[in-house]
Coordinates of C-alpha atoms (C1' of nucleotides) in Angstrom, one line a residue:
Chain Y
M1 CA 169.7 42.9 73.4
P2 CA 167.5 39.8 73.2
S3 CA 165.7 39.4 76.3
T4 CA 165.7 36.0 75.8
P5 CA 168.5 33.7 74.4
K6 CA 166.1 31.8 72.1
K7 CA 166.1 33.7 68.8
S8 CA 167.7 36.9 67.3
A9 CA 164.3 38.9 67.5
P10 CA 164.1 41.3 70.0
L11 CA 161.1 40.0 71.8
A12 CA 160.0 37.0 73.3
A13 CA 159.7 33.9 71.2
E14 CA 155.9 33.2 70.7
P15 CA 153.3 35.9 70.1
K16 CA 151.7 35.2 73.7
T17 CA 150.4 38.7 74.1
L18 CA 148.7 40.8 71.6
V19 CA 151.3 43.4 71.6
E20 CA 153.6 41.1 70.0
S21 CA 151.7 39.6 67.7
A22 CA 150.8 43.2 66.4
Y23 CA 154.5 43.8 66.6
R24 CA 155.3 40.7 64.4
G25 CA 152.5 41.5 61.8
L26 CA 153.6 45.1 61.5
R27 CA 157.4 43.9 61.2
R28 CA 156.5 41.7 58.4
D29 CA 154.5 43.8 56.5
I30 CA 157.1 46.6 56.9
I31 CA 160.0 44.2 55.9
E32 CA 157.8 42.7 52.8
G33 CA 157.0 46.1 51.5
H34 CA 153.0 46.1 51.9
L35 CA 153.8 49.4 54.4
A36 CA 155.7 51.4 51.9
P37 CA 158.7 53.4 53.4
G38 CA 157.7 56.9 54.7
E39 CA 154.4 56.0 55.0
K40 CA 152.4 57.4 57.7
L41 CA 151.0 54.8 60.3
R42 CA 147.6 55.9 61.7
V43 CA 147.0 54.1 64.8
E44 CA 143.2 54.4 64.4
H45 CA 143.3 53.0 61.0
L46 CA 145.7 50.1 61.7
K47 CA 144.1 48.8 64.7
E48 CA 141.5 47.2 62.7
N49 CA 143.8 45.7 60.5
Y50 CA 145.5 44.1 63.4
G51 CA 142.7 43.4 65.2
V52 CA 144.1 45.2 68.7
G53 CA 143.4 48.3 70.3
A54 CA 144.8 51.8 70.2
G55 CA 147.1 51.5 73.1
T56 CA 148.2 48.0 72.3
L57 CA 149.3 49.2 68.6
R58 CA 151.1 52.0 69.7
E59 CA 153.1 49.6 72.0
A60 CA 153.7 47.6 69.3
L61 CA 155.2 50.6 67.3
S62 CA 157.2 51.7 70.0
L63 CA 158.8 48.5 69.7
L64 CA 159.8 48.5 66.6
I65 CA 161.6 51.8 66.9
A66 CA 164.2 49.6 68.5
D67 CA 164.5 47.9 64.8
A68 CA 164.6 51.2 63.6
L69 CA 161.8 50.2 61.0
V70 CA 159.6 52.9 62.4
V71 CA 160.3 56.5 63.5
S72 CA 158.2 58.7 65.5
Q73 CA 158.3 62.8 65.9
G74 CA 157.1 64.4 68.9
Q75 CA 153.5 64.9 68.4
R76 CA 153.3 63.8 64.9
G77 CA 152.7 60.1 64.9
F78 CA 154.5 57.2 63.7
R79 CA 156.0 56.6 59.9
V80 CA 157.4 53.5 58.4
A81 CA 161.2 54.4 58.5
P82 CA 162.2 55.8 55.4
V83 CA 165.1 54.7 52.9
S84 CA 167.7 56.0 50.8
L85 CA 170.8 55.1 48.5
E86 CA 173.0 56.2 51.7
D87 CA 171.3 54.2 54.1
I88 CA 171.5 50.9 52.1
A89 CA 175.2 51.5 51.6
D90 CA 175.7 52.5 55.2
I91 CA 173.9 49.4 56.4
T92 CA 176.0 47.0 54.0
N93 CA 179.4 48.6 55.3
T94 CA 178.4 48.2 59.0
R95 CA 177.2 44.7 58.3
V96 CA 180.5 43.8 56.6
M97 CA 182.6 45.1 59.4
L98 CA 180.6 43.3 62.3
E99 CA 179.9 40.3 60.5
C100 CA 183.3 40.0 59.3
E101 CA 184.6 40.4 62.9
A102 CA 182.0 37.9 64.0
L103 CA 183.3 35.3 61.7
R104 CA 186.9 35.6 62.9
Q105 CA 185.8 35.1 66.3
S106 CA 183.7 32.2 65.5
I107 CA 186.4 30.5 63.5
E108 CA 188.7 31.2 66.3
L109 CA 186.5 29.7 69.0
G110 CA 184.1 27.3 67.2
D111 CA 184.0 23.6 68.5
D112 CA 183.0 20.5 66.8
A113 CA 179.5 20.9 67.5
W114 CA 179.8 24.5 65.7
E115 CA 181.4 22.6 62.7
G116 CA 178.7 20.2 62.6
A117 CA 175.8 22.3 62.7
L118 CA 177.6 24.5 60.1
L119 CA 178.0 21.6 57.9
S120 CA 174.1 20.7 58.1
A121 CA 173.0 24.5 57.5
F122 CA 175.1 24.4 54.2
H123 CA 173.9 21.2 53.2
R124 CA 170.2 22.6 53.5
L125 CA 171.2 25.8 51.9
S126 CA 172.9 24.0 48.9
K127 CA 169.6 21.7 48.4
A128 CA 167.4 24.9 48.3
E129 CA 169.8 26.5 45.9
E130 CA 169.7 23.6 43.5
K131 CA 166.1 24.2 42.8
L132 CA 166.1 28.0 43.0
G133 CA 164.0 29.5 40.1
D134 CA 160.7 28.2 41.3
P135 CA 159.3 31.1 43.2
R136 CA 157.7 28.8 45.6
T137 CA 161.1 27.8 46.7
R138 CA 162.3 31.3 47.6
E139 CA 160.9 31.7 51.1
E140 CA 162.5 28.6 51.7
W141 CA 165.8 29.6 50.4
E142 CA 165.5 32.7 52.4
E143 CA 165.3 31.2 55.8
R144 CA 167.9 28.7 55.1
N145 CA 170.2 31.6 53.9
R146 CA 169.4 33.4 57.1
L147 CA 170.1 30.3 59.0
F148 CA 173.5 29.7 57.4
H149 CA 174.6 33.5 58.2
E150 CA 173.5 32.9 61.7
V151 CA 175.3 29.4 62.0
L152 CA 178.5 30.9 60.6
I153 CA 178.9 33.5 63.4
S154 CA 177.2 31.6 66.0
A155 CA 180.3 30.7 67.8
C156 CA 181.2 34.2 68.6
P157 CA 180.6 34.9 72.0
S158 CA 179.6 38.5 71.7
R159 CA 175.9 39.0 72.2
W160 CA 176.4 42.9 71.1
I161 CA 177.6 42.2 68.0
K162 CA 175.1 39.5 67.1
H163 CA 172.5 41.8 68.4
F164 CA 173.4 44.5 65.9
L165 CA 173.7 42.1 63.4
A166 CA 170.1 41.1 63.7
I167 CA 169.0 44.5 63.2
L168 CA 170.9 45.4 60.3
Y169 CA 169.9 41.8 58.6
H170 CA 166.1 43.0 58.9
Q171 CA 167.0 46.2 57.6
A172 CA 169.1 44.7 54.6
E173 CA 166.1 42.2 54.0
R174 CA 163.7 45.0 53.6
Y175 CA 165.8 46.7 50.8
R176 CA 166.5 43.5 49.3
R177 CA 162.7 42.7 48.9
L178 CA 162.0 46.2 47.7
S179 CA 164.3 45.3 44.7
L180 CA 163.2 42.0 44.3
Y181 CA 161.2 42.7 41.4
L182 CA 164.0 43.6 39.4
Q183 CA 166.4 41.0 40.0
P184 CA 164.3 38.0 41.0
I185 CA 167.0 35.5 40.9
P186 CA 170.5 36.2 42.5
R187 CA 173.9 35.7 40.6
D188 CA 176.1 32.8 41.5
V189 CA 175.3 32.9 45.0
H190 CA 175.8 29.0 45.5
G191 CA 179.5 29.6 44.3
E192 CA 179.9 32.4 46.9
H193 CA 178.7 30.3 49.7
E194 CA 180.4 27.4 48.9
A195 CA 184.0 29.1 49.0
L196 CA 182.5 30.8 52.2
F197 CA 182.1 27.3 53.8
K198 CA 185.3 25.7 52.7
A199 CA 187.3 28.8 53.9
T200 CA 185.5 28.6 57.3
M201 CA 185.9 24.9 57.7
A202 CA 189.8 25.2 56.7
R203 CA 189.7 27.7 59.8
D204 CA 191.1 30.5 57.4
K205 CA 190.0 33.3 59.1
E206 CA 191.5 36.3 56.6
K207 CA 190.4 34.1 53.5
A208 CA 186.6 33.7 55.2
S209 CA 186.3 37.2 56.1
A210 CA 187.6 38.5 52.8
I211 CA 184.9 36.4 51.1
M212 CA 182.3 37.1 53.4
A213 CA 182.9 41.1 52.9
E214 CA 182.8 40.6 49.0
H215 CA 179.4 38.5 49.3
I216 CA 177.7 40.9 51.2
L217 CA 179.3 43.6 49.0
T218 CA 177.9 42.1 45.9
T219 CA 174.5 41.9 47.3
L220 CA 174.7 45.4 48.1
R221 CA 175.6 46.1 44.1
S222 CA 172.7 44.4 43.0
I223 CA 170.4 46.0 45.1
Q224 CA 171.1 49.6 44.5
I225 CA 169.0 50.2 41.5
I226 CA 165.5 50.7 43.2
P227 CA 162.5 51.8 41.0
A228 CA 161.6 55.3 42.5
E229 CA 157.8 54.4 42.6
L230 CA 158.8 52.2 45.5
L231 CA 160.5 55.1 47.7
N232 CA 159.4 57.0 50.5
K233 CA 155.5 57.4 49.9
K234 CA 154.9 60.5 51.8
S235 CA 151.3 60.5 50.8
P236 CA 148.5 59.0 53.3
E237 CA 147.6 56.3 50.5
P238 CA 145.8 53.5 52.6
A239 CA 147.7 49.9 52.0
S240 CA 146.3 46.6 52.4
Q241 CA 148.2 44.4 55.0
S242 CA 148.2 40.9 55.9
Q243 CA 146.8 39.8 58.9
G244 CA 148.6 38.1 61.9
Chain F
M1 CA 168.3 54.7 64.0
P2 CA 167.7 58.2 65.4
S3 CA 164.6 60.0 63.9
T4 CA 166.0 63.2 64.3
P5 CA 169.3 64.0 63.3
K6 CA 169.5 66.5 66.4
K7 CA 171.0 64.2 68.9
S8 CA 171.8 60.6 69.8
A9 CA 168.7 59.8 71.7
P10 CA 166.5 57.4 70.1
L11 CA 163.5 59.9 70.1
A12 CA 162.7 63.7 69.5
A13 CA 164.6 66.2 71.4
E14 CA 162.7 67.8 74.0
P15 CA 159.9 66.1 76.3
K16 CA 156.7 67.3 74.4
T17 CA 154.7 64.2 75.1
L18 CA 154.4 62.8 78.5
V19 CA 155.7 59.3 77.2
E20 CA 159.0 61.0 76.2
S21 CA 159.2 62.8 79.5
A22 CA 158.6 59.6 81.5
Y23 CA 161.2 57.7 79.2
R24 CA 163.7 60.3 80.1
G25 CA 163.2 59.9 83.6
L26 CA 163.3 56.3 83.7
R27 CA 166.4 56.0 81.7
R28 CA 168.0 58.5 84.1
D29 CA 167.2 56.6 86.9
I30 CA 168.2 53.4 85.4
I31 CA 171.9 54.7 84.4
E32 CA 172.1 56.4 87.6
G33 CA 171.4 53.4 89.5
H34 CA 168.5 54.4 91.3
L35 CA 166.6 51.7 89.8
A36 CA 168.4 48.5 90.4
P37 CA 169.8 46.0 87.7
G38 CA 167.3 43.0 87.5
E39 CA 164.7 45.0 89.5
K40 CA 161.0 44.5 88.6
L41 CA 159.7 47.2 87.1
R42 CA 155.9 47.2 88.2
V43 CA 153.3 49.5 86.1
E44 CA 150.9 50.4 89.2
H45 CA 153.7 51.7 91.4
L46 CA 155.8 53.5 88.8
K47 CA 152.9 55.5 87.4
E48 CA 152.7 57.4 90.4
N49 CA 156.4 58.4 90.5
Y50 CA 156.3 59.6 87.0
G51 CA 153.0 61.2 87.2
V52 CA 151.8 59.3 84.2
G53 CA 148.7 56.8 83.3
A54 CA 149.6 52.9 82.9
G55 CA 149.4 53.2 79.3
T56 CA 151.8 55.8 78.7
L57 CA 154.3 54.2 81.1
R58 CA 154.1 50.9 79.5
E59 CA 154.9 52.6 76.3
A60 CA 157.9 54.6 77.6
L61 CA 159.3 51.2 79.0
S62 CA 158.8 49.7 75.3
L63 CA 160.9 52.8 74.2
L64 CA 163.4 51.8 76.9
I65 CA 164.0 48.0 75.3
A66 CA 165.6 49.7 72.2
D67 CA 168.3 50.8 74.6
A68 CA 168.5 47.5 76.1
L69 CA 168.1 49.2 79.5
V70 CA 164.8 47.4 80.0
V71 CA 163.9 43.8 79.2
S72 CA 160.5 42.4 78.9
Q73 CA 159.3 38.7 78.9
G74 CA 156.2 37.2 77.9
Q75 CA 153.4 37.9 80.5
R76 CA 155.7 38.4 83.2
G77 CA 156.2 42.3 82.9
F78 CA 159.2 44.5 82.6
R79 CA 162.5 44.5 84.5
V80 CA 165.4 46.6 84.4
A81 CA 168.3 45.0 82.7
P82 CA 170.6 42.6 84.4
V83 CA 174.0 43.5 84.6
S84 CA 177.2 41.0 84.5
L85 CA 181.1 40.9 84.1
E86 CA 180.8 39.4 80.4
D87 CA 178.4 41.8 79.6
I88 CA 180.6 45.0 80.5
A89 CA 183.3 43.0 78.8
D90 CA 181.3 42.8 75.6
I91 CA 180.0 45.9 75.8
T92 CA 183.9 47.6 75.9
N93 CA 185.4 45.4 73.3
T94 CA 182.4 46.2 70.7
R95 CA 182.8 50.0 71.6
V96 CA 186.4 49.5 71.0
M97 CA 186.0 48.3 67.4
L98 CA 183.3 50.5 66.7
E99 CA 184.6 53.5 68.1
C100 CA 188.3 53.1 66.3
E101 CA 186.5 52.6 63.0
A102 CA 184.6 55.6 63.4
L103 CA 187.6 57.3 64.4
R104 CA 189.6 56.2 61.4
Q105 CA 186.9 57.5 59.2
S106 CA 186.4 60.9 61.1
I107 CA 190.1 61.4 60.7
E108 CA 189.9 60.6 57.0
L109 CA 187.1 62.8 56.0
G110 CA 186.9 65.4 58.9
D111 CA 187.2 69.0 57.5
D112 CA 188.4 72.7 59.2
A113 CA 185.4 72.9 61.1
W114 CA 185.6 69.7 62.6
E115 CA 189.3 70.3 63.7
G116 CA 187.5 73.6 65.0
A117 CA 185.2 71.8 67.0
L118 CA 187.4 69.4 68.4
L119 CA 189.6 71.9 69.5
S120 CA 187.2 73.5 71.3
A121 CA 185.7 70.3 72.8
F122 CA 189.2 69.5 74.1
H123 CA 189.7 72.9 75.6
R124 CA 186.4 72.2 77.7
L125 CA 187.4 69.0 78.8
S126 CA 191.0 70.2 80.0
K127 CA 189.1 72.8 81.8
A128 CA 187.1 70.6 83.4
E129 CA 189.8 68.3 84.4
E130 CA 191.7 70.8 86.1
K131 CA 189.2 71.2 88.9
L132 CA 188.2 67.5 89.4
G133 CA 188.0 66.4 92.8
D134 CA 185.3 68.4 93.7
P135 CA 182.0 66.3 93.3
R136 CA 180.4 69.2 92.4
T137 CA 182.0 69.4 89.0
R138 CA 181.6 65.8 88.2
E139 CA 178.4 66.0 86.1
E140 CA 180.0 68.9 84.2
W141 CA 183.0 66.6 83.6
E142 CA 181.0 63.5 82.5
E143 CA 178.9 65.9 79.7
R144 CA 182.1 67.2 78.4
N145 CA 184.0 64.0 78.1
R146 CA 180.8 62.5 76.2
L147 CA 180.8 65.5 74.3
F148 CA 184.5 65.2 73.6
H149 CA 184.0 61.8 72.2
E150 CA 181.1 62.4 70.2
V151 CA 183.1 65.3 68.4
L152 CA 185.9 63.0 67.8
I153 CA 183.9 60.8 65.9
S154 CA 181.2 63.2 64.3
A155 CA 182.9 63.5 60.9
C156 CA 182.2 59.8 60.6
P157 CA 179.5 59.4 57.9
S158 CA 178.0 56.6 59.3
R159 CA 174.9 57.0 61.3
W160 CA 174.4 53.4 61.8
I161 CA 177.9 53.0 63.6
K162 CA 177.1 56.2 65.6
H163 CA 173.5 54.8 66.7
F164 CA 175.3 51.8 67.9
L165 CA 177.9 53.7 69.6
A166 CA 175.3 55.9 71.2
I167 CA 173.5 52.8 72.9
L168 CA 176.8 51.3 74.0
Y169 CA 177.8 54.6 75.7
H170 CA 174.5 54.5 77.8
Q171 CA 175.2 51.1 78.6
A172 CA 178.8 51.9 79.7
E173 CA 177.8 54.8 81.7
R174 CA 175.4 52.8 83.7
Y175 CA 178.5 50.3 84.7
R176 CA 180.7 53.3 85.5
R177 CA 178.2 54.7 87.7
L178 CA 177.8 51.3 89.5
S179 CA 181.6 51.1 90.0
L180 CA 181.8 54.8 91.0
Y181 CA 181.4 54.7 94.5
L182 CA 185.0 52.7 94.6
Q183 CA 186.8 54.8 92.2
P184 CA 185.8 58.6 93.0
I185 CA 188.4 60.0 90.7
P186 CA 189.6 58.5 87.3
R187 CA 193.4 57.7 87.0
D188 CA 195.3 59.9 84.8
V189 CA 192.6 60.4 82.5
H190 CA 194.0 63.8 81.1
G191 CA 197.2 62.5 79.5
E192 CA 195.3 60.0 77.7
H193 CA 193.0 62.6 76.4
E194 CA 195.7 64.7 75.4
A195 CA 197.6 61.9 73.5
L196 CA 194.3 61.3 71.8
F197 CA 193.7 64.4 70.9
K198 CA 197.0 65.2 69.4
A199 CA 197.2 62.1 67.5
T200 CA 194.0 62.8 65.8
M201 CA 194.7 66.4 65.1
A202 CA 198.1 65.1 63.7
R203 CA 195.7 62.9 61.3
D204 CA 197.7 59.8 62.4
K205 CA 194.7 57.2 62.0
E206 CA 196.4 54.1 63.5
K207 CA 198.0 55.9 66.2
A208 CA 194.8 57.6 67.3
S209 CA 192.7 54.4 67.1
A210 CA 195.3 52.7 69.1
I211 CA 195.1 55.1 71.9
M212 CA 191.2 55.4 71.9
A213 CA 191.4 51.5 72.3
E214 CA 193.7 51.6 75.0
H215 CA 191.9 54.5 76.8
I216 CA 188.2 52.5 76.6
L217 CA 189.9 49.3 77.9
T218 CA 191.4 51.1 80.6
T219 CA 188.1 52.5 81.8
L220 CA 186.8 48.7 81.6
R221 CA 189.6 47.5 84.2
S222 CA 188.8 50.2 86.4
I223 CA 185.4 49.3 86.2
Q224 CA 185.5 45.3 86.3
I225 CA 185.2 45.1 90.5
I226 CA 181.8 46.1 91.3
P227 CA 180.4 45.5 94.9
A228 CA 178.3 42.2 95.1
E229 CA 175.4 44.0 96.5
L230 CA 175.0 46.3 93.7
L231 CA 174.1 43.3 91.4
N232 CA 171.0 42.5 90.0
K233 CA 168.3 42.7 92.5
K234 CA 165.9 40.2 92.0
S235 CA 163.5 40.9 95.1
P236 CA 160.9 43.5 94.6
E237 CA 162.3 46.0 97.3
P238 CA 160.8 49.4 96.6
A239 CA 163.6 51.9 95.6
S240 CA 162.9 55.8 95.4
Q241 CA 163.4 57.4 92.3
S242 CA 163.5 61.0 91.0
Q243 CA 160.7 62.6 89.6
G244 CA 161.0 64.0 85.9
Chain K
dA1 C1' 146.7 86.6 43.4
dT2 C1' 149.4 85.8 47.7
dT3 C1' 149.2 85.9 52.4
dT4 C1' 146.9 85.8 57.1
dA5 C1' 143.1 84.6 60.0
dT6 C1' 139.7 81.6 61.6
dA7 C1' 136.8 77.5 62.1
dA8 C1' 136.3 72.6 61.4
dA9 C1' 138.1 68.0 61.0
dA10 C1' 141.2 64.4 61.9
dA11 C1' 144.7 62.2 64.5
dT12 C1' 147.6 62.0 68.3
dC13 C1' 147.9 61.2 73.1
dT14 C1' 146.3 60.3 77.5
dC15 C1' 143.7 58.0 81.3
dG16 C1' 141.0 54.8 84.3
dA17 C1' 138.7 50.5 84.5
dG18 C1' 137.7 45.8 83.4
dA19 C1' 139.4 40.8 82.1
dA20 C1' 143.2 37.3 82.0
dA21 C1' 147.6 35.7 83.8
dA22 C1' 150.8 34.9 87.1
dG23 C1' 152.5 34.5 92.1
dT24 C1' 151.2 33.8 96.9
dT25 C1' 149.2 31.4 100.9
dA26 C1' 146.3 28.4 103.0
dT27 C1' 144.4 24.0 103.1
dT28 C1' 144.2 18.9 102.6
dG29 C1' 146.0 14.4 102.2
dA30 C1' 149.3 10.9 102.3
Chain S
dT1 C1' 156.8 16.4 107.4
dC2 C1' 156.2 17.0 102.5
dA3 C1' 153.7 17.2 98.2
dA4 C1' 149.7 18.7 95.7
dT5 C1' 145.6 21.4 95.1
dA6 C1' 142.5 25.3 95.8
dA7 C1' 141.3 29.6 96.9
dC8 C1' 142.9 34.0 97.2
dT9 C1' 146.0 38.7 96.0
dT10 C1' 148.8 40.9 93.0
dT11 C1' 150.0 42.0 88.6
dT12 C1' 149.9 42.4 83.6
dC13 C1' 147.6 43.1 79.5
dT14 C1' 143.7 45.2 77.2
dC15 C1' 140.3 48.2 75.4
dG16 C1' 137.1 52.4 74.6
dA17 C1' 136.3 57.1 75.6
dG18 C1' 137.8 62.1 76.5
dA19 C1' 141.5 66.0 76.0
dT20 C1' 145.2 68.4 73.0
dT21 C1' 147.4 69.1 69.2
dT22 C1' 148.4 69.0 64.0
dT23 C1' 146.2 69.3 59.7
dT24 C1' 143.0 70.7 56.3
dA25 C1' 139.8 73.8 54.5
dT26 C1' 137.3 78.0 54.1
dA27 C1' 137.0 82.8 54.3
dA28 C1' 138.8 87.4 54.5
dA29 C1' 142.5 91.1 53.5
dT30 C1' 146.4 93.3 51.6

DNA sequence: ATTTATAAAAATCTCGAGAAAAGTTATTGA
DNA sequence: TCAATAACTTTTCTCGAGATTTTTATAAAT
């Protein structure tokens, strides 16, 4: 569970310590694909890229195991978590179940402030969707999309469901970015968001969750074709990373 | 997700490294209550109890954040995760949802080998339940109970659901042990297990999941009274731990 | 040519000491 | 008496170096 109630990240908010700085940088590079799935993470090499000591980097990698973005085996070091078609299907199905349940509870319990926040988030997302196509606005849309989904379920009182959803969202985001090269622009995602928004505001639990399920599953279908060369790099080819 | 398909633990199987040894010992001591909820975990003191260096212990603590048994805040060190009535209720409800879904899928997809394993697990659990009351057999019952639940959902193909359930099971176990002093012997748990077993073998998905839900919720009700002195020790009172 | 054994290389794992921060106690001033 | 500051103590955080283990490369033997 999140140690602080501030954000969805599994650690405190701002990178006060070097461990957290390295954790952030590594997470970003894994999700954005700069560190390929299955790639070996050699501590002695990586510590230079993130400007920290060996022990500190090991600690950051241990933290990333919680997000299932890194795996470690016995005495054989760390690797970027591998990807597979079964995995993304599993992630999606589990996310559908949890997010639909969270949405139902949120609709049941949400108050006026929640409605207001939702209205605001939907407005901002709509604005970002108007000017899609420009790759410079993609990051903005990505962030507002995340926020829209977060606000939708924010009235759900279960911290555990939200915690698990945050993990799954990061996982799904990684897969989405891997297949982004193929499908630069989503399908009619605005229509889906609008229907989702309306059903939620109308407090129609079943309809809203049905739309949500279809929405997430559609995303899966647009992802399922991933070029083979992006999968599970086992060889120790050195990749360049960004710096926190 | 588990890095190895062997067990439900988030790390490799046997404690080959000191990090893992410390991780195991700490997890045990937290779940069994030797390290009280909310208690501060001072690295310099703890490293003697587990016979490892400071960096190694920090790494083990980072690993425990994945299980939500330890929390860390900024520059203020580590603490045992606090407990609350809302939390155990949340854990239970989430567990009901996930475990019922997993059971439905398991019933749907389980083959003959699964039925055989289930039969075996139920038999062993029944034997252990006959001679309950003797506190020496409690650990044995605990283990067989865990295994019975694990086998029940083992035919569910979703690794993520099982991963989340493993986390929640550890959480619930901690609460159960905290309240164990009050309720040394469970209620008619054997009858519940038998009904659950029969409905599952009869491939009655809805009936089985309904019994499962009631079963888990009943456990919650028997837990919800926890003596105040066991809650959230904020003061740095030194507690004695077991040694790995 | 394939396999086994040996040796070198690389990487992981581990520890103790030093710098930075947080928490605590004592002192000063109103 | 109480609040604020300052000095002190404790603890966390960080790094570099040494001990094991794994991996790779080389050579010998069937």
